[in-house]
Short mmCIF file of C-alpha atoms and ligand atoms in Angstrom, two decimals:
data_model
loop_
_atom_site.label_atom_id
_atom_site.label_comp_id
_atom_site.label_asym_id
_atom_site.label_seq_id
_atom_site.Cartn_x
_atom_site.Cartn_y
_atom_site.Cartn_z
CA MET A 1 -25.10 -13.43 5.23
CA HIS A 2 -21.33 -13.26 5.06
CA LYS A 3 -20.13 -10.13 3.33
CA ARG A 4 -17.17 -10.56 1.03
CA LEU A 5 -14.45 -8.41 2.47
CA TYR A 6 -12.88 -5.68 0.29
CA ILE A 7 -11.51 -3.86 3.35
CA PRO A 8 -7.79 -3.61 3.96
CA GLY A 9 -7.79 -6.33 6.66
CA PRO A 10 -9.02 -8.50 8.01
CA VAL A 11 -9.48 -10.29 4.65
CA ASP A 12 -11.46 -13.37 3.69
CA VAL A 13 -9.83 -16.63 4.62
CA ARG A 14 -10.19 -19.77 2.57
CA PRO A 15 -12.20 -22.51 4.26
CA ASP A 16 -9.33 -25.03 4.13
CA VAL A 17 -6.92 -22.47 5.71
CA LEU A 18 -9.59 -21.70 8.41
CA GLY A 19 -9.91 -25.45 9.08
CA LYS A 20 -6.34 -25.60 10.19
CA PHE A 21 -7.23 -23.62 13.27
CA ALA A 22 -9.08 -26.73 14.46
CA THR A 23 -5.88 -28.70 14.53
CA PRO A 24 -5.42 -30.42 17.91
CA MET A 25 -2.96 -28.66 20.23
CA ILE A 26 0.59 -29.82 20.86
CA GLY A 27 2.96 -28.69 23.62
CA HIS A 28 4.78 -25.44 22.76
CA ARG A 29 8.04 -26.83 24.32
CA THR A 30 7.99 -29.93 22.12
CA LYS A 31 10.20 -30.85 19.08
CA GLU A 32 7.01 -30.67 16.94
CA ALA A 33 6.57 -27.01 17.92
CA SER A 34 10.23 -26.32 17.07
CA ALA A 35 9.86 -28.09 13.63
CA LEU A 36 6.67 -26.14 12.96
CA GLN A 37 8.36 -22.78 13.53
CA ARG A 38 11.37 -23.88 11.54
CA ARG A 39 9.19 -24.88 8.53
CA ILE A 40 7.31 -21.54 8.75
CA SER A 41 10.55 -19.69 8.84
CA ASP A 42 12.06 -21.54 5.84
CA LYS A 43 9.05 -20.77 3.69
CA LEU A 44 8.91 -17.09 4.79
CA ARG A 45 12.55 -16.70 3.89
CA ILE A 46 11.70 -17.76 0.34
CA LEU A 47 8.73 -15.25 0.22
CA LEU A 48 10.79 -12.37 1.75
CA GLU A 49 13.91 -13.22 -0.24
CA THR A 50 16.03 -13.13 2.88
CA LYS A 51 18.52 -15.25 4.87
CA ASN A 52 17.59 -13.48 8.05
CA VAL A 53 16.02 -14.94 11.15
CA ILE A 54 12.18 -14.95 11.23
CA LEU A 55 10.37 -13.98 14.51
CA LEU A 56 6.72 -14.71 15.07
CA SER A 57 4.72 -12.73 17.57
CA THR A 58 1.37 -13.52 19.07
CA SER A 59 0.12 -9.89 18.61
CA SER A 60 -1.07 -8.05 15.61
CA GLY A 61 1.60 -6.16 13.60
CA SER A 62 1.54 -3.12 15.85
CA GLY A 63 3.27 -5.17 18.54
CA LEU A 64 6.35 -5.86 16.40
CA MET A 65 6.35 -2.26 15.22
CA GLU A 66 6.43 -1.01 18.83
CA GLY A 67 9.04 -3.77 19.65
CA ALA A 68 11.28 -2.90 16.72
CA VAL A 69 11.55 0.90 17.39
CA ARG A 70 11.94 0.38 21.14
CA SER A 71 14.46 -2.44 20.82
CA CYS A 72 16.69 -1.10 18.16
CA THR A 73 16.90 2.71 18.88
CA ARG A 74 20.15 3.41 20.59
CA ARG A 75 20.22 7.18 20.07
CA ARG A 76 17.31 8.51 17.93
CA ALA A 77 14.73 7.20 15.47
CA ALA A 78 13.72 8.95 12.21
CA VAL A 79 10.10 7.97 11.49
CA PHE A 80 8.90 8.77 8.02
CA SER A 81 5.22 9.07 7.78
CA ILE A 82 2.95 9.26 4.79
CA GLY A 83 -0.19 8.74 6.81
CA ALA A 84 -1.94 7.27 9.83
CA PHE A 85 0.29 4.21 10.18
CA GLY A 86 3.55 6.24 10.06
CA ASP A 87 2.11 8.66 12.57
CA ARG A 88 1.31 5.65 14.89
CA TRP A 89 4.76 4.33 14.63
CA HIS A 90 6.16 7.71 15.82
CA LYS A 91 3.63 7.73 18.73
CA MET A 92 4.83 4.28 19.75
CA ALA A 93 8.34 5.45 19.97
CA VAL A 94 7.48 8.52 21.95
CA SER A 95 5.15 6.64 24.36
CA ASN A 96 8.02 4.31 25.10
CA GLY A 97 10.34 7.20 25.80
CA VAL A 98 12.35 6.49 22.70
CA PRO A 99 13.68 9.70 21.23
CA ALA A 100 12.17 10.06 17.75
CA ASP A 101 11.40 12.70 15.11
CA ARG A 102 8.69 12.46 12.47
CA PHE A 103 9.12 13.43 8.87
CA ASP A 104 5.86 13.85 7.04
CA SER A 105 4.65 13.76 3.50
CA PRO A 106 1.27 15.21 2.56
CA PRO A 107 -1.53 12.56 2.35
CA GLY A 108 -1.31 10.84 -1.05
CA GLN A 109 2.34 11.47 -1.39
CA ALA A 110 5.30 9.20 -0.89
CA THR A 111 8.40 9.49 1.27
CA LEU A 112 11.16 10.75 -1.09
CA PRO A 113 14.77 9.51 -0.90
CA GLU A 114 15.87 13.15 -0.61
CA GLN A 115 13.94 13.45 2.69
CA VAL A 116 15.62 10.33 4.02
CA GLU A 117 19.05 11.61 2.89
CA ALA A 118 18.39 15.06 4.47
CA ALA A 119 17.48 13.44 7.76
CA LEU A 120 20.39 10.97 7.98
CA ALA A 121 22.94 13.60 6.84
CA THR A 122 22.39 15.32 10.22
CA GLY A 123 24.04 12.24 11.87
CA LEU A 124 21.37 12.19 14.64
CA TYR A 125 19.67 9.02 13.75
CA ASP A 126 20.45 5.34 14.09
CA VAL A 127 17.07 3.90 13.21
CA VAL A 128 14.83 4.62 10.19
CA CYS A 129 11.20 3.56 10.36
CA LEU A 130 9.41 3.52 6.97
CA THR A 131 5.90 2.54 5.87
CA HIS A 132 6.14 0.29 2.80
CA ASN A 133 2.49 0.61 1.88
CA GLU A 134 0.26 3.27 3.54
CA THR A 135 -3.24 1.74 3.90
CA MET A 136 -4.88 5.08 4.54
CA THR A 137 -3.94 6.50 1.14
CA GLY A 138 -3.01 3.36 -0.99
CA VAL A 139 0.51 4.62 -1.54
CA THR A 140 3.62 2.36 -1.89
CA ASN A 141 6.81 4.10 -1.04
CA PRO A 142 9.81 3.91 -3.47
CA VAL A 143 11.85 1.55 -1.35
CA GLU A 144 14.39 0.85 -4.20
CA GLU A 145 15.47 4.50 -4.21
CA ILE A 146 15.29 4.76 -0.44
CA ALA A 147 17.46 1.69 -0.10
CA ARG A 148 20.24 3.39 -2.13
CA VAL A 149 20.30 6.17 0.47
CA LEU A 150 20.36 3.76 3.38
CA ARG A 151 23.30 1.86 1.85
CA ARG A 152 25.48 4.98 2.63
CA TYR A 153 24.64 4.77 6.28
CA PRO A 154 25.52 1.26 7.30
CA GLU A 155 25.15 2.01 11.03
CA VAL A 156 21.49 2.78 10.67
CA VAL A 157 18.94 0.07 11.29
CA TRP A 158 16.21 0.10 8.72
CA CYS A 159 12.69 -1.03 9.94
CA VAL A 160 9.84 -1.37 7.45
CA ASP A 161 6.15 -1.66 8.11
CA ALA A 162 5.04 -4.04 5.32
CA VAL A 163 1.83 -4.92 7.12
CA SER A 164 -0.43 -4.22 4.17
CA SER A 165 1.83 -5.31 1.35
CA LEU A 166 4.01 -8.30 2.24
CA GLY A 167 2.66 -11.33 0.42
CA GLY A 168 0.97 -9.21 -2.29
CA VAL A 169 3.91 -7.17 -3.44
CA ARG A 170 7.58 -8.30 -4.02
CA ILE A 171 9.83 -7.08 -1.25
CA GLU A 172 13.47 -8.29 -1.61
CA VAL A 173 14.50 -7.92 1.96
CA ASP A 174 18.18 -8.81 1.60
CA ARG A 175 18.90 -7.09 -1.68
CA LEU A 176 17.29 -3.84 -0.38
CA GLY A 177 19.07 -4.19 2.97
CA ILE A 178 15.95 -4.05 5.18
CA ASP A 179 16.94 -4.99 8.77
CA VAL A 180 13.47 -5.56 10.12
CA CYS A 181 10.55 -6.24 7.84
CA ILE A 182 7.19 -6.60 9.56
CA THR A 183 3.76 -7.96 8.52
CA SER A 184 0.46 -9.21 9.97
CA THR A 185 -1.37 -12.31 9.23
CA GLN A 186 -4.77 -10.66 8.36
CA LYS A 187 -3.74 -8.82 5.33
CA CYS A 188 -2.03 -10.06 2.28
CA LEU A 189 -1.09 -13.41 3.78
CA GLY A 190 -4.81 -14.29 3.90
CA LEU A 191 -5.11 -15.54 7.49
CA PRO A 192 -7.26 -14.39 10.47
CA PRO A 193 -5.93 -11.60 12.70
CA GLY A 194 -3.87 -12.32 15.79
CA MET A 195 -0.29 -13.02 14.78
CA SER A 196 2.46 -11.07 13.11
CA LEU A 197 5.95 -11.85 11.94
CA CYS A 198 9.16 -10.17 10.82
CA SER A 199 12.59 -10.82 9.48
CA VAL A 200 15.38 -9.53 11.53
CA SER A 201 19.05 -8.93 10.68
CA GLU A 202 21.98 -9.75 12.89
CA LYS A 203 22.75 -6.07 12.70
CA ALA A 204 19.39 -5.14 14.20
CA VAL A 205 19.90 -7.59 17.11
CA ARG A 206 23.48 -6.35 17.70
CA ALA A 207 22.07 -2.75 17.93
CA ALA A 208 19.28 -3.94 20.28
CA GLU A 209 21.84 -5.57 22.67
CA GLN A 210 23.18 -1.99 23.33
CA VAL A 211 19.72 -0.68 24.43
CA PRO A 212 19.26 -1.12 28.17
CA PHE A 213 15.43 -1.09 28.49
CA ARG A 214 13.69 -2.93 25.73
CA GLY A 215 10.65 -4.24 27.58
CA LEU A 216 10.15 -7.92 27.58
CA TYR A 217 7.24 -9.33 25.57
CA PHE A 218 8.37 -7.54 22.36
CA ASP A 219 12.18 -7.56 23.16
CA PHE A 220 13.84 -8.50 19.87
CA VAL A 221 17.03 -9.81 21.69
CA GLU A 222 14.89 -12.17 23.77
CA LEU A 223 12.86 -13.39 20.80
CA TYR A 224 15.95 -13.85 18.61
CA LYS A 225 17.74 -15.85 21.36
CA PHE A 226 14.88 -18.29 21.79
CA VAL A 227 14.64 -18.87 18.01
CA THR A 228 18.40 -19.15 17.40
CA GLU A 229 19.70 -20.76 20.66
CA LYS A 230 16.69 -22.74 21.89
CA ASP A 231 15.81 -24.46 18.67
CA HIS A 232 12.98 -22.22 17.30
CA GLN A 233 11.15 -21.74 20.54
CA TYR A 234 9.42 -18.68 22.07
CA PRO A 235 9.69 -17.10 25.53
CA ALA A 236 5.82 -17.13 25.96
CA THR A 237 3.17 -19.45 24.51
CA PRO A 238 2.62 -18.58 20.86
CA SER A 239 -0.73 -18.91 19.06
CA LEU A 240 -0.22 -22.43 17.87
CA PRO A 241 -3.50 -22.36 15.79
CA HIS A 242 -2.06 -19.45 13.73
CA MET A 243 1.13 -21.38 13.31
CA PHE A 244 -0.67 -24.51 11.92
CA ALA A 245 -2.63 -22.35 9.49
CA LEU A 246 0.38 -20.28 8.45
CA ASP A 247 2.44 -23.34 7.78
CA TYR A 248 -0.40 -24.58 5.53
CA GLN A 249 -1.11 -21.22 3.88
CA LEU A 250 2.62 -20.64 3.07
CA ASP A 251 2.47 -23.97 1.10
CA ARG A 252 -0.44 -22.68 -0.83
CA ILE A 253 1.37 -19.32 -1.43
CA LEU A 254 4.52 -20.94 -2.64
CA ALA A 255 2.44 -23.34 -4.82
CA GLU A 256 0.86 -20.41 -6.53
CA GLY A 257 4.35 -18.95 -6.81
CA PRO A 258 5.32 -15.63 -5.36
CA GLU A 259 5.59 -14.00 -8.79
CA ALA A 260 2.17 -15.23 -9.90
CA ARG A 261 0.76 -13.92 -6.64
CA PHE A 262 2.30 -10.47 -7.10
CA ASP A 263 1.17 -10.39 -10.76
CA ARG A 264 -2.37 -11.29 -9.60
CA HIS A 265 -2.31 -8.36 -7.15
CA ALA A 266 -1.07 -6.07 -9.83
CA ARG A 267 -3.93 -7.17 -12.16
CA MET A 268 -6.54 -6.68 -9.46
CA ALA A 269 -5.11 -3.18 -8.68
CA GLY A 270 -5.30 -2.30 -12.36
CA MET A 271 -8.95 -3.24 -12.54
CA VAL A 272 -9.92 -1.31 -9.51
CA ARG A 273 -7.93 1.78 -10.61
CA ASP A 274 -9.52 1.75 -14.07
CA TRP A 275 -12.89 1.49 -12.52
CA ALA A 276 -12.17 4.31 -10.04
CA ARG A 277 -10.91 6.55 -12.76
CA SER A 278 -14.02 5.95 -14.79
CA ARG A 279 -16.45 6.66 -11.92
CA PHE A 280 -14.48 8.90 -9.51
CA ALA A 281 -10.81 9.70 -9.33
CA LEU A 282 -7.78 8.30 -7.60
CA PHE A 283 -6.74 10.22 -4.43
CA SER A 284 -3.03 9.48 -4.44
CA ASP A 285 -0.07 10.45 -6.55
CA PRO A 286 -0.23 8.18 -9.68
CA ARG A 287 3.54 7.43 -9.45
CA TYR A 288 3.16 5.51 -6.25
CA LEU A 289 -0.20 3.58 -6.32
CA SER A 290 -0.50 0.55 -4.16
CA ASN A 291 -1.16 -2.87 -5.66
CA THR A 292 -3.09 -4.06 -2.56
CA VAL A 293 -5.42 -1.18 -1.64
CA THR A 294 -6.91 1.64 -3.71
CA CYS A 295 -7.92 4.94 -2.15
CA ILE A 296 -10.72 6.68 -4.16
CA ALA A 297 -11.41 10.36 -4.05
CA ASN A 298 -15.18 10.80 -3.51
CA THR A 299 -15.47 13.29 -6.30
CA ARG A 300 -19.30 12.76 -6.64
CA ASN A 301 -19.77 13.69 -2.97
CA LEU A 302 -21.98 10.71 -2.54
CA SER A 303 -22.88 9.28 0.85
CA PHE A 304 -20.35 6.41 1.39
CA PRO A 305 -22.29 4.95 4.28
CA ASP A 306 -25.32 4.68 1.97
CA LEU A 307 -23.23 3.08 -0.83
CA ASN A 308 -21.63 0.58 1.58
CA ARG A 309 -25.04 -0.27 3.13
CA ARG A 310 -26.40 -1.06 -0.28
CA MET A 311 -23.29 -3.01 -1.15
CA GLY A 312 -23.66 -4.86 2.18
CA GLU A 313 -27.14 -6.01 1.22
CA LYS A 314 -25.58 -7.56 -1.92
CA GLY A 315 -22.87 -9.26 0.07
CA TYR A 316 -19.94 -6.90 -0.08
CA ALA A 317 -17.99 -4.84 2.46
CA LEU A 318 -15.97 -1.87 1.24
CA SER A 319 -13.92 0.47 3.43
CA ASN A 320 -14.51 4.12 4.31
CA GLY A 321 -11.81 6.69 4.32
CA TYR A 322 -9.35 6.57 7.32
CA GLY A 323 -8.54 9.17 9.75
CA VAL A 324 -8.40 12.71 8.19
CA LEU A 325 -9.59 11.32 4.91
CA LYS A 326 -12.71 9.76 6.36
CA ASP A 327 -15.17 11.87 4.41
CA ARG A 328 -13.20 12.64 1.31
CA THR A 329 -12.34 9.09 0.19
CA PHE A 330 -13.21 5.52 0.42
CA ARG A 331 -11.04 2.42 -0.10
CA ILE A 332 -11.20 -0.91 -1.91
CA ALA A 333 -8.68 -3.52 -0.89
CA HIS A 334 -7.59 -6.19 -3.34
CA MET A 335 -5.35 -8.45 -1.43
CA ALA A 336 -4.58 -11.97 -0.25
CA ASP A 337 -6.54 -14.85 -1.94
CA THR A 338 -9.06 -12.66 -3.76
CA LEU A 339 -9.20 -13.49 -7.50
CA PRO A 340 -9.51 -11.04 -10.45
CA ASP A 341 -12.87 -12.61 -11.44
CA GLU A 342 -14.19 -11.88 -8.00
CA VAL A 343 -12.99 -8.26 -8.24
CA ALA A 344 -14.75 -7.95 -11.62
CA ALA A 345 -18.03 -9.18 -10.10
CA MET A 346 -17.62 -6.80 -7.14
CA LEU A 347 -17.00 -3.89 -9.57
CA ALA A 348 -20.10 -4.82 -11.61
CA CYS A 349 -22.11 -4.78 -8.51
CA LEU A 350 -20.69 -1.35 -7.57
CA ASP A 351 -21.71 -0.11 -10.99
CA GLY A 352 -25.21 -1.37 -10.59
CA THR A 353 -25.49 0.15 -7.17
CA LEU A 354 -24.24 3.54 -8.30
CA ASP A 355 -26.76 3.55 -11.14
CA GLU A 356 -29.43 2.67 -8.77
CA MET A 357 -28.50 5.49 -6.47
CA ALA A 358 -28.42 7.99 -9.43
CA THR A 359 -31.84 6.88 -10.52
CA GLU A 360 -33.39 7.31 -7.08
CA ASP A 361 -31.68 10.73 -6.86
CA LYS A 362 -33.25 11.81 -10.14
CA GLU A 363 -36.68 10.59 -9.07
CA GLU A 364 -36.46 12.51 -5.85
CA ARG A 365 -35.58 15.63 -7.66
CA ALA A 366 -38.29 15.25 -10.29
C1 PLP B 401 -3.06 -2.75 9.37
C2 PLP B 401 -1.80 -1.95 9.40
C3 PLP B 401 -1.03 -1.82 10.56
C4 PLP B 401 -1.54 -2.35 11.92
O1 PLP B 401 -1.37 -3.68 11.93
P1 PLP B 401 -2.23 -4.48 13.02
O2 PLP B 401 -1.86 -5.94 12.59
O3 PLP B 401 -3.64 -4.10 13.00
O4 PLP B 401 -1.51 -4.08 14.32
C5 PLP B 401 0.11 -1.14 10.54
N1 PLP B 401 0.57 -0.60 9.37
C6 PLP B 401 -0.12 -0.74 8.19
C7 PLP B 401 0.34 -0.10 6.94
C8 PLP B 401 -1.36 -1.44 8.25
O5 PLP B 401 -2.13 -1.49 7.08
#
């Protein structure tokens, strides 16, 4: 039996979208391949509200995160971490020999604009890496306020990990001034894993040109050159099946309407939060709760593996806590093409399962 996925990626993919993976291959050096990449870019520019160039990468989002920090850091990167994915971005920099410092917030908290201001005021940094939506804690950073700080440092390249939010939450890339905005296909975009994409500003590419050793597969200058000078081509063979499906799925997303899609995510998040508050408690700071994934504090100290096993038998997969929060929390994702009615059915099933566990518990004690 297929379990409906309420984990923060991969997500369930609609059958018609999956079907596009069976499209017969075309040559990747053909005009059709160029036209396919151009169509995808045009649609993504609408979704991201940007005029910037779009880069596709046949890798998961981590590839572009590593490529961004390695390509764009001339002097030193400031990596702001509010959990596992920020920590990983810092590790990527360090393991590439890129000078970088990490600025942490406690789990469940956001990166504050004052932290960014204090770091940039030192004059040490020319790259800022920021997690838009931390999947470990279900926190969305206050990018509007952080953008105001970044505006005062025009030489700094701003890279944003929007892997678990782009497509489910509005991100106005150009108005905010984000230079590199990264996401993967298997989260809010509702596609299988294996491809990622980002918008990249001219400023980011000019910065990268000054960096002598950028690697090759994830070199932003090389990728940018192929897209802009060689008519939307790629240095290596891209995952054409992902591109066929992405082209089609973006039509679906734009037909739903970005605003309607973001509203739907907000509605689903509200339902899961209300449920979590009634049965448990929310783990994270209520001012920064994510609209794509909710992190629930396991206040009843119940066995999550047991709960998830029972839910699995009823056709649902939830997510355990991540990293240091493994035993203290569990997570429910509400992203991509999931509908509010489906979330309601899943929550009703959770209620039934919790009641069943409570009854068995009582019987055992009696
Ligand atoms: C999933 C995730 C990543 C990693 O993306 P991959 O596509 O698995 O490489 C990075 N950042 C965040 C916030 C994520 O949720």
